[in-house]
Coordinates of C-alpha atoms in Angstrom, one line a residue:
Chain A
M193 CA 5.3 11.2 31.4
K194 CA 1.9 10.8 29.8
T195 CA 2.0 8.8 26.6
A196 CA -0.7 9.1 24.0
T197 CA -1.4 5.8 22.1
V198 CA -3.7 5.0 19.3
D199 CA -5.3 1.6 19.0
L200 CA -3.8 -0.4 16.1
D201 CA -7.2 -1.2 14.7
Q202 CA -8.0 2.6 14.6
I203 CA -4.8 3.2 12.7
K204 CA -5.6 0.4 10.3
A205 CA -9.1 1.8 9.8
R206 CA -7.7 5.2 9.1
K207 CA -5.2 3.9 6.6
A208 CA -7.9 1.9 4.8
Q209 CA -9.9 5.1 4.2
I210 CA -9.8 6.3 0.6
F211 CA -8.7 9.9 0.4
P212 CA -11.0 11.5 -2.1
R213 CA -9.4 13.2 -5.0
D214 CA -11.3 16.3 -6.1
P215 CA -10.0 18.3 -9.0
N216 CA -11.8 21.4 -7.6
D217 CA -9.6 21.2 -4.4
A218 CA -6.4 20.5 -6.3
P219 CA -3.4 22.8 -5.5
T220 CA -3.1 23.4 -9.2
H221 CA -5.7 24.0 -11.8
D222 CA -6.5 22.4 -15.1
M223 CA -4.1 23.8 -17.7
R224 CA -6.6 23.0 -20.5
E225 CA -9.0 25.7 -19.4
E226 CA -6.4 28.3 -20.0
L227 CA -5.4 26.7 -23.3
F228 CA -9.0 26.9 -24.5
E229 CA -9.2 30.5 -23.3
L230 CA -6.1 31.4 -25.3
E231 CA -7.6 29.6 -28.3
H232 CA -10.8 31.6 -27.9
K233 CA -8.8 34.8 -28.0
G234 CA -7.2 33.6 -31.3
E235 CA -3.7 33.4 -29.8
I236 CA -3.1 29.6 -30.2
I237 CA -4.7 26.5 -31.8
V238 CA -5.5 23.7 -29.4
Q239 CA -5.0 20.3 -31.0
R240 CA -7.8 17.9 -29.7
V241 CA -7.1 14.4 -28.7
P242 CA -8.4 12.2 -31.5
E243 CA -11.0 9.5 -30.9
P244 CA -10.9 6.8 -29.8
Y245 CA -9.3 7.7 -26.5
V246 CA -9.1 6.2 -23.0
E247 CA -9.9 8.3 -20.0
V248 CA -7.6 8.0 -16.9
L249 CA -7.3 9.9 -13.6
T250 CA -4.4 12.1 -12.8
K251 CA -2.7 12.9 -9.5
F252 CA -5.4 15.3 -8.3
G253 CA -8.4 13.6 -9.9
R254 CA -8.6 15.3 -13.3
T255 CA -9.6 13.1 -16.2
K256 CA -6.9 12.8 -18.9
K257 CA -7.5 11.6 -22.4
I258 CA -5.0 9.1 -23.9
P259 CA -5.3 8.6 -27.6
I260 CA -5.1 5.1 -28.9
Q261 CA -4.1 5.7 -32.5
K262 CA -3.5 8.5 -35.0
T263 CA -0.4 9.2 -32.9
W264 CA 2.7 11.1 -34.0
H265 CA 5.7 9.6 -32.3
H266 CA 8.0 12.3 -30.8
K267 CA 11.1 10.1 -30.4
S268 CA 13.8 10.4 -27.8
C269 CA 17.5 11.0 -28.7
G270 CA 18.7 8.8 -26.0
Q271 CA 16.4 5.9 -26.9
C272 CA 17.1 6.0 -30.5
G273 CA 20.8 6.8 -30.0
H274 CA 21.8 4.0 -27.7
I275 CA 18.8 1.9 -26.6
P276 CA 17.2 1.4 -30.0
G277 CA 15.1 -1.6 -28.7
Y278 CA 13.2 0.9 -26.6
S279 CA 11.7 2.8 -29.5
T280 CA 11.5 -0.3 -31.7
S281 CA 9.4 -2.1 -29.1
I282 CA 7.0 0.9 -28.9
F283 CA 6.5 0.7 -32.7
W284 CA 6.3 -3.1 -32.7
L285 CA 3.5 -3.0 -30.1
H286 CA 1.6 -0.5 -32.4
R287 CA 2.1 -2.8 -35.3
Q288 CA 0.9 -5.9 -33.3
L289 CA -2.3 -4.0 -32.5
G290 CA -2.7 -2.7 -36.0
L291 CA -2.8 0.9 -34.9
D292 CA -2.3 3.9 -37.2
F293 CA 0.8 6.0 -36.2
I294 CA 3.5 8.1 -37.7
D295 CA 7.3 7.8 -37.0
P296 CA 8.2 11.3 -38.3
T297 CA 11.4 12.6 -39.9
D298 CA 10.1 16.2 -39.3
Q299 CA 11.1 16.1 -35.7
T300 CA 14.0 17.2 -33.6
S301 CA 14.9 16.3 -30.1
C302 CA 13.3 18.6 -27.5
T303 CA 16.9 19.6 -26.8
G304 CA 16.0 19.6 -23.2
W305 CA 18.8 17.2 -22.2
N306 CA 21.3 19.8 -23.4
Y307 CA 19.4 22.6 -21.8
Y308 CA 19.3 20.9 -18.4
A309 CA 22.9 20.0 -18.7
S310 CA 24.6 23.1 -20.1
A311 CA 22.0 25.9 -20.1
T312 CA 23.3 26.9 -23.5
S313 CA 19.7 27.9 -24.5
N314 CA 17.0 30.2 -23.3
A315 CA 13.2 30.1 -22.7
V316 CA 12.2 31.4 -26.1
A317 CA 14.5 28.9 -27.9
Q318 CA 13.3 26.0 -25.8
A319 CA 9.6 26.8 -26.3
A320 CA 10.2 27.4 -30.0
V321 CA 11.7 24.0 -30.4
M322 CA 8.7 22.5 -28.7
M323 CA 6.2 24.4 -30.7
R324 CA 7.9 23.6 -34.0
N325 CA 7.6 19.9 -33.2
F326 CA 4.0 20.3 -32.1
A327 CA 3.2 22.2 -35.3
A328 CA 4.8 19.5 -37.4
A329 CA 2.6 16.9 -35.7
Y330 CA -0.5 19.1 -36.2
E331 CA 0.2 19.5 -39.9
T332 CA -0.1 15.7 -40.3
G333 CA -3.4 15.5 -38.4
Y334 CA -1.8 13.1 -35.9
F335 CA -1.5 13.6 -32.2
P336 CA 2.0 13.8 -30.5
T337 CA 2.9 11.1 -28.1
I338 CA 6.1 11.8 -26.3
H339 CA 8.6 9.0 -25.8
C340 CA 11.1 10.7 -23.5
G341 CA 10.4 11.5 -19.8
T342 CA 12.5 14.6 -20.0
S343 CA 10.8 15.8 -23.2
F344 CA 7.4 15.2 -21.5
G345 CA 8.3 17.1 -18.3
H346 CA 10.1 19.8 -20.2
Y347 CA 7.2 20.4 -22.6
K348 CA 4.8 20.6 -19.7
E349 CA 7.1 23.2 -18.1
A350 CA 7.4 25.2 -21.3
R351 CA 3.7 25.0 -21.9
E352 CA 3.1 26.4 -18.4
Q353 CA 5.5 29.3 -19.1
L354 CA 3.9 30.0 -22.5
V355 CA 0.5 30.2 -20.9
K356 CA 1.7 32.4 -18.1
H357 CA 3.9 34.9 -20.1
Q358 CA 2.6 36.9 -23.0
D359 CA 6.2 38.0 -23.9
L360 CA 7.3 34.5 -24.3
R361 CA 4.3 33.7 -26.5
D362 CA 5.1 36.7 -28.6
G363 CA 8.7 35.7 -28.9
V364 CA 7.9 32.2 -30.0
R365 CA 5.2 33.5 -32.4
R366 CA 7.7 35.7 -34.2
V367 CA 10.0 32.7 -34.7
L368 CA 7.2 30.3 -35.9
D369 CA 5.6 33.0 -38.2
K370 CA 8.9 33.3 -40.0
I371 CA 9.2 29.6 -40.7
G372 CA 5.5 29.4 -41.5
K373 CA 4.3 27.2 -38.7
P374 CA 1.1 27.8 -36.6
L375 CA 1.2 28.1 -32.8
V376 CA -0.3 24.8 -31.7
I377 CA -0.5 23.3 -28.2
P378 CA -2.0 19.8 -27.8
E379 CA -5.0 19.4 -25.5
E380 CA -3.0 16.9 -23.5
I381 CA 0.7 16.3 -23.2
V382 CA 0.8 12.5 -23.5
H383 CA 3.8 10.2 -22.5
Y384 CA 4.0 6.9 -24.4
S385 CA 3.9 5.0 -21.1
E386 CA 0.4 6.4 -20.6
W387 CA -0.6 4.9 -23.9
M388 CA 1.0 1.6 -22.6
H389 CA -1.0 2.0 -19.4
A390 CA -4.3 2.6 -21.3
L391 CA -3.6 -0.6 -23.4
R392 CA -2.1 -2.8 -20.8
N393 CA -4.9 -5.3 -20.8
E394 CA -4.7 -5.6 -24.6
F395 CA -1.1 -6.5 -24.3
A396 CA -1.9 -9.1 -21.7
K397 CA -4.4 -10.7 -24.0
R398 CA -1.6 -11.3 -26.6
Q399 CA 0.9 -12.5 -24.0
V400 CA 2.8 -15.7 -24.9
F401 CA 5.3 -15.9 -22.0
D402 CA 4.2 -16.4 -18.4
L403 CA 5.7 -13.7 -16.1
S404 CA 4.0 -14.9 -12.9
N405 CA 7.3 -15.9 -11.3
I406 CA 8.9 -12.6 -12.2
T407 CA 9.4 -9.8 -9.6
A408 CA 10.0 -6.3 -10.9
C409 CA 11.0 -3.1 -9.3
V410 CA 9.8 0.1 -10.9
H411 CA 11.8 3.3 -11.2
P412 CA 9.3 6.1 -11.9
A413 CA 11.1 8.7 -14.0
C414 CA 11.6 12.0 -12.2
H415 CA 10.6 14.2 -15.2
Y416 CA 7.5 12.1 -15.6
H417 CA 6.0 12.8 -12.2
K418 CA 8.0 15.7 -10.6
I419 CA 8.0 18.5 -13.2
V420 CA 4.4 19.7 -13.4
P421 CA 3.1 16.7 -11.4
E422 CA -0.6 17.1 -12.0
D423 CA -0.5 15.4 -15.4
A424 CA 0.8 12.1 -14.2
I425 CA -1.5 9.1 -13.9
Y426 CA -2.4 7.7 -10.4
D427 CA -4.8 4.9 -9.6
W428 CA -6.2 3.7 -6.3
E429 CA -5.6 0.1 -7.3
I430 CA -1.9 0.7 -7.7
F431 CA 0.0 1.3 -4.5
G432 CA -3.1 3.0 -3.1
G433 CA -2.6 5.9 -5.4
Q434 CA 0.7 6.8 -3.6
R435 CA 2.9 5.9 -6.7
T436 CA 2.4 6.7 -10.3
A437 CA 0.2 4.1 -12.0
T438 CA 2.0 3.8 -15.3
V439 CA 4.6 1.0 -15.5
T440 CA 3.4 -0.7 -12.3
G441 CA -0.1 -1.1 -13.8
L442 CA 1.5 -2.8 -16.8
I443 CA 3.6 -5.2 -14.7
Q444 CA 0.4 -6.2 -12.8
A445 CA -1.6 -6.7 -16.0
L446 CA 1.2 -8.9 -17.4
G447 CA 1.0 -11.1 -14.2
A448 CA 4.4 -10.2 -12.8
T449 CA 4.8 -9.0 -9.2
P450 CA 5.7 -5.3 -8.7
A451 CA 7.9 -5.0 -5.6
D452 CA 8.2 -1.7 -3.7
Y453 CA 11.4 -0.4 -2.2
S454 CA 12.3 2.5 0.0
T455 CA 14.2 4.8 -2.4
W456 CA 11.5 4.7 -5.1
F457 CA 11.3 8.5 -5.1
D458 CA 15.0 9.0 -5.7
C459 CA 16.2 9.9 -9.1
C460 CA 18.4 7.4 -11.0
G461 CA 21.4 9.6 -10.9
F462 CA 21.3 10.6 -14.5
G463 CA 22.1 14.3 -13.9
F464 CA 22.2 15.2 -17.6
R465 CA 25.7 16.5 -17.7
H466 CA 26.8 14.0 -15.1
V467 CA 26.0 10.9 -17.1
L468 CA 28.3 12.1 -19.8
V469 CA 31.1 14.0 -18.2
Q470 CA 30.9 13.3 -14.4
R471 CA 29.9 9.7 -14.2
D472 CA 31.4 9.0 -10.8
F473 CA 28.3 10.8 -9.4
T474 CA 25.9 9.0 -11.7
R475 CA 27.4 5.6 -10.9
S476 CA 27.5 6.1 -7.2
F477 CA 23.9 7.2 -7.0
A478 CA 22.5 4.6 -9.4
V479 CA 24.3 1.8 -7.6
Q480 CA 24.1 2.8 -3.9
R481 CA 20.7 4.5 -3.8
K482 CA 18.8 2.5 -6.4
I483 CA 20.1 -0.9 -7.5
E484 CA 21.6 -2.0 -4.2
V485 CA 18.5 -0.9 -2.3
M486 CA 16.2 -2.7 -4.8
I487 CA 18.3 -5.9 -4.5
M488 CA 18.4 -5.8 -0.7
E489 CA 14.8 -5.0 -0.2
A490 CA 13.0 -6.7 -3.1
N491 CA 15.5 -8.9 -5.0
P492 CA 13.9 -8.2 -8.3
D493 CA 14.4 -10.2 -11.5
V494 CA 14.2 -7.0 -13.5
V495 CA 14.0 -3.2 -13.1
I496 CA 11.4 -1.5 -15.3
T497 CA 11.3 2.2 -16.0
H498 CA 9.8 4.5 -18.6
D499 CA 12.6 6.9 -19.6
T500 CA 15.7 6.6 -21.7
G501 CA 18.0 8.3 -19.2
C502 CA 16.9 6.0 -16.4
V503 CA 17.4 2.8 -18.4
T504 CA 20.8 4.0 -19.5
T505 CA 21.9 5.1 -16.0
L506 CA 20.6 2.1 -14.1
D507 CA 21.8 -0.4 -16.7
K508 CA 25.3 1.0 -17.6
S509 CA 26.2 1.9 -14.0
Q510 CA 26.2 -1.7 -12.8
F511 CA 29.4 -2.7 -14.6
S512 CA 31.7 -0.6 -12.5
G513 CA 29.6 -1.4 -9.4
K514 CA 30.4 -5.1 -9.9
A515 CA 34.1 -4.4 -10.0
H516 CA 33.8 -2.8 -6.5
N517 CA 31.7 -5.7 -5.1
F518 CA 28.5 -3.7 -4.8
K519 CA 25.3 -5.7 -4.8
V520 CA 24.4 -5.3 -8.5
G521 CA 23.4 -7.6 -11.3
V522 CA 19.8 -7.0 -12.4
P523 CA 18.6 -6.3 -16.0
V524 CA 17.0 -3.0 -16.8
L525 CA 14.3 -2.7 -19.4
S526 CA 11.6 -0.2 -20.4
D527 CA 7.9 -1.0 -20.0
A528 CA 7.6 -1.2 -23.8
Q529 CA 10.4 -3.8 -23.9
L530 CA 8.8 -5.9 -21.1
A531 CA 5.4 -5.9 -22.9
A532 CA 7.0 -6.8 -26.2
L533 CA 9.0 -9.6 -24.5
A534 CA 5.8 -11.0 -23.0
M535 CA 4.2 -10.9 -26.4
G536 CA 7.0 -12.8 -28.0
A537 CA 9.0 -10.1 -29.7
H538 CA 12.4 -11.2 -31.1
P539 CA 14.9 -10.6 -28.3
F540 CA 17.5 -9.0 -30.7
R541 CA 15.6 -7.9 -33.8
V542 CA 13.0 -6.1 -31.7
L543 CA 14.1 -5.8 -28.1
Q544 CA 17.8 -5.2 -29.2
L545 CA 19.0 -6.6 -25.9
H546 CA 22.6 -6.7 -27.1
W547 CA 22.6 -2.9 -26.4
H548 CA 22.1 -3.5 -22.7
S549 CA 25.1 -3.9 -20.4
A550 CA 23.5 -5.6 -17.3
D551 CA 23.0 -9.3 -17.9
W552 CA 19.5 -9.9 -19.3
R553 CA 20.1 -13.7 -19.8
P554 CA 18.8 -14.9 -16.4
L555 CA 15.5 -13.0 -17.0
L556 CA 15.0 -14.8 -20.3
D557 CA 16.0 -18.1 -18.8
K558 CA 13.5 -17.6 -16.0
I559 CA 10.5 -17.0 -18.3
G560 CA 11.5 -20.0 -20.4
L561 CA 12.9 -18.2 -23.5
D562 CA 15.9 -19.9 -24.9
W563 CA 17.7 -16.9 -26.4
K564 CA 20.6 -18.8 -28.0
P565 CA 18.9 -19.7 -31.4
Y566 CA 17.6 -16.2 -31.7
W567 CA 21.1 -14.8 -31.1
Q568 CA 22.4 -17.1 -33.8
E569 CA 19.7 -15.9 -36.1
F570 CA 20.7 -12.3 -35.4
E571 CA 24.3 -13.0 -35.9
D572 CA 23.4 -14.5 -39.3
D573 CA 21.6 -11.2 -40.0
L574 CA 24.7 -9.3 -39.2
A575 CA 26.9 -11.6 -41.3
K576 CA 24.5 -11.1 -44.3
I577 CA 24.6 -7.3 -43.8
R578 CA 28.5 -7.5 -43.7
R579 CA 28.6 -9.5 -46.9
G580 CA 26.1 -7.1 -48.6
E581 CA 23.4 -9.8 -48.9
K582 CA 21.0 -8.0 -46.7
E583 CA 20.5 -4.2 -46.5
G584 CA 19.3 -4.4 -42.9
V585 CA 16.8 -6.0 -40.6
T586 CA 13.2 -5.0 -41.5
W587 CA 9.7 -5.2 -40.0
A588 CA 9.1 -8.2 -42.3
D589 CA 11.9 -10.0 -40.4
S590 CA 10.6 -8.8 -37.0
D591 CA 6.8 -8.6 -36.9
T592 CA 5.8 -12.2 -36.2
P593 CA 6.0 -13.1 -32.5
I594 CA 8.6 -15.9 -32.0
R595 CA 6.3 -18.5 -30.6
Q596 CA 3.7 -17.9 -33.2
R597 CA 6.1 -18.4 -36.1
E598 CA 7.4 -21.6 -34.6
N599 CA 4.0 -22.9 -33.6
V600 CA 5.2 -23.3 -30.0
P601 CA 2.3 -23.2 -27.5
T602 CA 2.2 -20.2 -25.2
T603 CA 3.1 -20.6 -21.5
V604 CA 0.2 -18.3 -20.4
Chain B
M863 CA 36.3 26.3 10.7
A864 CA 33.9 28.3 8.6
Y865 CA 31.4 26.3 6.5
R866 CA 32.5 28.5 3.5
D867 CA 35.6 30.4 2.6
N868 CA 33.9 33.8 2.3
S869 CA 37.1 35.4 0.9
K870 CA 37.1 33.1 -2.1
Y871 CA 35.5 35.6 -4.4
A872 CA 36.4 38.8 -2.5
D873 CA 38.2 40.1 -5.6
V874 CA 35.0 40.1 -7.6
P875 CA 33.5 43.6 -7.5
Q876 CA 30.2 43.9 -5.6
E877 CA 28.8 45.6 -8.6
T878 CA 29.5 42.6 -10.8
K879 CA 27.9 40.3 -8.2
Q880 CA 24.9 42.6 -8.0
Q881 CA 24.5 42.9 -11.7
L882 CA 24.6 39.1 -12.2
F883 CA 22.0 38.6 -9.4
D884 CA 19.8 41.3 -11.0
Q885 CA 19.9 39.4 -14.3
V886 CA 18.6 36.2 -12.6
K887 CA 15.9 38.2 -10.8
A888 CA 14.8 39.9 -14.0
D889 CA 14.0 36.6 -15.6
E890 CA 10.2 36.4 -16.1
R891 CA 10.3 32.8 -14.6
Y892 CA 11.9 34.0 -11.4
N893 CA 8.7 34.7 -9.5
D894 CA 7.3 31.3 -10.6
Y895 CA 10.2 29.6 -9.0
L896 CA 10.7 31.3 -5.6
Y897 CA 8.2 32.1 -2.9
G898 CA 10.4 32.1 0.2
C899 CA 11.8 29.3 2.3
Y900 CA 10.6 27.6 5.5
E901 CA 14.1 26.1 5.9
C902 CA 12.4 22.7 6.4
G903 CA 15.0 20.8 4.4
I904 CA 12.6 18.6 2.4
C905 CA 14.3 19.6 -0.8
V906 CA 17.7 18.6 0.6
S907 CA 16.3 15.2 1.8
A908 CA 15.2 14.5 -1.8
C909 CA 18.2 15.9 -3.6
P910 CA 20.6 13.4 -5.1
S911 CA 23.4 16.0 -5.4
A912 CA 23.1 16.8 -1.7
R913 CA 24.2 13.2 -0.9
F914 CA 27.4 13.4 -2.9
Y915 CA 28.4 17.0 -3.1
D916 CA 28.7 20.1 -0.8
Y917 CA 25.4 21.2 -2.3
S918 CA 22.1 22.3 -1.0
P919 CA 18.9 23.3 -2.8
R920 CA 17.7 24.8 0.5
V921 CA 20.7 27.2 0.6
I922 CA 20.0 28.2 -3.0
A923 CA 16.3 29.1 -2.2
Q924 CA 17.4 30.9 1.0
T925 CA 20.2 32.8 -0.6
M926 CA 18.0 34.1 -3.4
A927 CA 15.2 35.0 -0.9
R928 CA 17.6 36.9 1.3
E929 CA 19.4 38.5 -1.7
D930 CA 22.8 37.6 -0.2
I931 CA 24.9 38.7 -3.1
D932 CA 28.2 37.2 -1.9
R933 CA 26.7 33.8 -1.3
F934 CA 24.9 34.1 -4.6
Y935 CA 28.2 34.5 -6.4
E936 CA 29.6 31.4 -4.7
I937 CA 26.6 29.4 -5.9
L938 CA 27.0 30.8 -9.4
A939 CA 30.6 29.9 -9.6
D940 CA 30.8 26.7 -7.5
D941 CA 27.4 25.0 -7.0
I942 CA 25.1 25.2 -9.9
W943 CA 26.7 22.5 -12.0
N944 CA 26.3 20.0 -9.3
C945 CA 22.5 20.0 -9.6
A946 CA 21.2 16.9 -11.3
Q947 CA 18.1 18.8 -12.6
C948 CA 15.8 15.9 -11.5
F949 CA 13.5 18.4 -9.8
S950 CA 13.0 16.1 -6.8
C951 CA 13.3 19.4 -4.8
V952 CA 9.9 20.6 -6.1
R953 CA 8.4 18.6 -3.2
C954 CA 8.9 22.0 -1.4
P955 CA 5.8 22.7 0.7
R956 CA 6.3 26.4 -0.1
Q957 CA 6.2 25.5 -3.8
N958 CA 9.7 26.7 -4.5
N959 CA 11.6 25.3 -7.4
P960 CA 15.3 25.3 -6.5
G961 CA 16.1 23.3 -9.6
G962 CA 14.4 25.9 -11.7
L963 CA 16.4 28.7 -10.0
V964 CA 19.5 26.7 -10.8
T965 CA 18.5 26.8 -14.5
L966 CA 18.1 30.5 -14.4
I967 CA 21.4 31.0 -12.6
R968 CA 23.1 28.7 -15.1
E969 CA 21.7 30.7 -18.0
V970 CA 23.2 33.9 -16.6
A971 CA 26.5 32.1 -16.0
V972 CA 26.6 31.0 -19.6
R973 CA 25.4 34.4 -21.0
N974 CA 28.2 36.1 -19.2
G975 CA 30.9 33.6 -20.1
L976 CA 32.1 33.0 -16.5
K977 CA 35.5 31.4 -16.3
E978 CA 34.2 28.6 -14.0
T979 CA 31.3 27.9 -16.4
R980 CA 33.6 27.8 -19.5
E981 CA 35.8 25.2 -17.6
V982 CA 32.8 23.1 -16.6
L983 CA 31.3 23.0 -20.1
Q984 CA 34.6 22.2 -21.8
G985 CA 34.0 18.5 -21.7
Y986 CA 30.4 19.0 -22.9
S987 CA 31.2 20.8 -26.2
R988 CA 30.8 17.7 -28.3
V989 CA 27.2 17.3 -27.1
I990 CA 26.4 21.0 -27.8
Y991 CA 27.8 20.6 -31.3
K992 CA 25.6 17.6 -31.9
V993 CA 22.4 19.0 -30.5
M994 CA 22.8 22.3 -32.4
L995 CA 23.6 20.7 -35.8
K996 CA 21.7 17.4 -35.7
G997 CA 18.8 18.3 -33.4
N998 CA 19.7 15.2 -31.4
Q999 CA 21.4 15.0 -28.1
V1000 CA 23.4 11.7 -28.5
S1001 CA 24.2 9.7 -31.5
P1002 CA 25.7 6.2 -31.9
D1003 CA 29.1 7.5 -33.1
M1004 CA 29.5 9.2 -29.7
L1005 CA 29.7 5.8 -28.0
R1006 CA 33.4 5.1 -28.0
P1007 CA 35.4 2.9 -25.7
D1008 CA 37.8 5.6 -24.7
F1009 CA 34.9 7.8 -23.6
F1010 CA 32.9 5.1 -21.9
P1011 CA 35.3 2.4 -20.5
D1012 CA 33.2 2.2 -17.3
W1013 CA 30.1 1.1 -19.3
G1014 CA 31.5 -2.3 -19.8
P1015 CA 32.8 -4.4 -22.8
W1016 CA 29.6 -3.8 -24.8
V1017 CA 30.8 -0.3 -25.8
K1018 CA 33.8 -1.7 -27.6
Q1019 CA 31.6 -4.5 -29.1
F1020 CA 29.2 -1.9 -30.3
S1021 CA 31.8 0.4 -31.6
D1022 CA 33.5 -2.4 -33.6
N1023 CA 30.1 -3.4 -35.1
M1024 CA 28.4 0.0 -35.2
R1025 CA 27.5 0.0 -38.9
E1026 CA 25.9 -3.5 -38.8
W1027 CA 24.2 -3.1 -35.4
R1028 CA 22.5 0.1 -36.6
L1029 CA 21.5 -1.5 -39.9
A1030 CA 19.9 -4.4 -37.9
I1031 CA 17.2 -2.1 -36.5
P1032 CA 13.8 -2.5 -38.1
T1033 CA 12.6 1.0 -37.5
E1034 CA 13.0 2.9 -40.8
T1035 CA 13.9 6.2 -39.2
M1036 CA 16.8 4.7 -37.3
R1037 CA 18.1 2.0 -39.6
G1038 CA 21.7 2.6 -40.6
V1039 CA 21.8 6.1 -38.9
T1040 CA 25.1 6.5 -37.0
D1041 CA 25.7 10.3 -36.7
A1042 CA 22.3 11.1 -35.2
A1043 CA 19.6 9.3 -33.3
W1044 CA 17.2 9.2 -36.2
K1045 CA 16.8 10.5 -39.8
T1046 CA 15.8 14.2 -39.8
D1047 CA 14.7 16.1 -42.9
A1048 CA 17.0 18.9 -44.1
K1049 CA 14.1 21.4 -44.0
T1050 CA 13.5 20.5 -40.3
L1051 CA 17.1 21.1 -39.5
R1052 CA 17.0 24.5 -41.2
E1053 CA 14.0 25.4 -39.1
L1054 CA 16.0 24.4 -36.0
Y1055 CA 19.0 26.5 -37.1
Y1056 CA 16.7 29.4 -37.5
I1057 CA 15.5 29.0 -33.9
W1058 CA 19.1 29.0 -32.7
Y1059 CA 20.0 31.9 -34.9
S1060 CA 17.0 34.1 -34.1
T1061 CA 16.8 33.5 -30.4
G1062 CA 20.4 34.4 -29.7
N1063 CA 21.6 30.9 -29.0
L1064 CA 24.5 31.1 -31.4
D1065 CA 25.8 34.2 -29.5
L1066 CA 25.5 32.2 -26.2
I1067 CA 27.9 29.6 -27.5
K1068 CA 30.4 32.3 -28.4
E1069 CA 30.5 33.2 -24.7
V1070 CA 31.4 29.7 -23.5
D1071 CA 33.5 28.4 -26.4
P1072 CA 34.4 30.7 -29.3
G1073 CA 36.0 27.9 -31.4
L1074 CA 32.9 25.8 -31.1
H1075 CA 30.8 28.8 -31.9
D1076 CA 32.7 29.4 -35.2
L1077 CA 32.3 25.7 -36.2
I1078 CA 28.5 25.8 -35.6
A1079 CA 27.9 29.3 -37.0
E1080 CA 29.6 28.4 -40.3
V1081 CA 27.2 25.5 -40.9
V1082 CA 24.1 27.3 -39.6
E1083 CA 24.7 30.5 -41.6
E1084 CA 25.5 28.6 -44.8
E1085 CA 22.3 26.6 -44.5
L1086 CA 20.2 29.7 -43.6
A1087 CA 21.6 31.6 -46.5
E1088 CA 19.6 29.2 -48.7
T1089 CA 16.4 30.3 -47.0
E1090 CA 14.5 33.6 -46.9
W1091 CA 14.7 33.8 -43.2
M1092 CA 18.0 35.7 -42.8
E1093 CA 17.6 39.3 -41.9

C-alpha cells in the first residue's frame, strides 16, 4: 500500500503560518452596519461607545470598541445572588482605577436563565426586557457593560432577531412606547471581561502579589463565545487565536501561567434548569469532563472563568465529587476576582471568598497571602453587624489594598 | 430491539402532533435555526447532554428537516428538557442551531400545557415566581440546606448567617438584600410586570401551573392598576 507522508518540518512550517483574518471574508457580517441602517430609517437609536475606548479584534477580524468608563453595569442575578464577590470585585477594580461608572437600580435581570431553563417566555417578552434595560442605560448617558455571559449571549441573539424581523421590532416598540422608553440598541454589546481584557496591563501595573508560580486553567463561558460567536475577542498572541483571548490574556498579563486542557470547548454542565433541579447531570459533567480533566492534564492552582453560572457549577460541584473520590479540589474564581486578588483586594470584604465551596486557602497560601488575620477582621465585622454597632461593610472599609494599608512591600 | 418505542405516543392523534409541529414551524425564528442536516454528528460530539442522556441534537435537526411528526412528538414530550442550552451544537457546518430549535419546541410545549412539560417544570416554579416578581433569577433566600445539601457545608453556614453575610457586602445595590440579587426600583418592576402582562407571559404560566399563575397575576395586576398602562 502506498503511504503518503509529509515531512515534519513542512508540517511545522504550515502550522507556523498566520491565517489572515479578513472581516470581508467572514461567514457573518458586521451587525453594526444593519443597526446604523435601521437608525437612518428612524426605527431605532444606536447608542455610541463613549470615548475613551480600546479597539480589539474579534473572531473574524472586525474591530470592536470597548469603553473604559461612563459604563452602566448590567449586573448578573447569579453573581449578585450567590457569588457577590464577583460583582464586588468588578466594582472594586473600577474604583481602584478611578473610573466613572453606574451600578443601577433601574435594571432587571435579562431573565434569560429562566427562558433557557423553562421557556416560560417568548421572543417579544425577551427582547422587550433587553430593550427596557438598554433604554434605562441610554437615559443615564452611560454605556451598558454586561456582567453575565448568558445575558451577553442572549442579548446578541435577541439583537440579531430584532434586526432580522420587523414584526418583532414592532411588537417590542408597542411595549416600550407604552412605558415611555425609546428603542435603543448599543453600538457594541460589551461583556465586562472584555473591559478586563482591555485594561489587563493597567491591573498588572497595580499588582502587589506575585502570581508567577500560579498555573490557571481557563473555562471560556459557552454563551460568551458560542451564541453569535463573531463578537468574541480573539488575539494571535493568545493560543494562536484558537481560543478566546479574554481571561487568558489577563492571566498572562498578571504573570501566571495559563494551561490548556483537552475539554476546553465543553460547557461547564450548568444547564440552566439542571443546576437547580437536576444537579446529578451538572455535577457529573462538571467533575468528569472539566475539573478531573484539568487536574489530570494541567494540575492547575486555580480555575478562572468569566461567567456566574460557570463559577457556580465548577465550584459547587466539587463537594460531591470529593465524596466519590473523583480527582477534584481546585478553587474557582472569576477573572475579576483574580485581578482584584493580585492587586491586594481584601479576601473577604471584596473577594467574598467565604461564598465559595472549593477550598481557596491553598491558592492564597501559594501567593503568600496569610488569610487568617483578614478572616478574623471579617468575623469582627460580622459580630459588629450582629450587635448593631455597624450597619454593614462599606467601600470605606474595603477600598484600600491590604498591603498598602499595612505598608507591606509588594512581592512583584 | 428498537432504538425507540414508537408506540409510546400512538394514542396522541396525528392532528395534534401535526398542529404542534406547525406551531414550531410557524415561529419566525425557525428558518434562522434550521438549514438541513449533513448528519455529520459534530453537534453530538460537542453536546454535554448527549454524554449523559439518550439525547441527540442531530436527531432533532434531522427530525425537523424530515418533518417526521411522530418522532417530533417524542422529542417534544421526552427530549427537549435534557438540552443544557449551552449552544455548543452551533458548531454545525450547515449553520443549524439545534439548541435554538429546542427553545422553539419548548415554547410550544409550554404554550400548550403538555402534561410532561407541567411535570418537568414543577420543581422550577419557585424560580419562575422569583424571576417574574423580582426581575432576578436567584436570590440569597433560595440558598437553603434542604435544597442544596450536595453543595457542601457552606450552604448551611450561609443560611445561618444570611443577614450578616449580605450586610457585609460593600456594593450598595446588594448590601443587605436577601430576597433578590440586588435592589431594584419599584418603577422598574412595574415596567417589567407590564412586559409580562402585555406579551402574554402571564397566560403562559397559567398553562403550566394555574396556582402559580394566580399568585403572580394577583401581584402584577394590583401593581399595574396603579399605572396608566392597563387596557
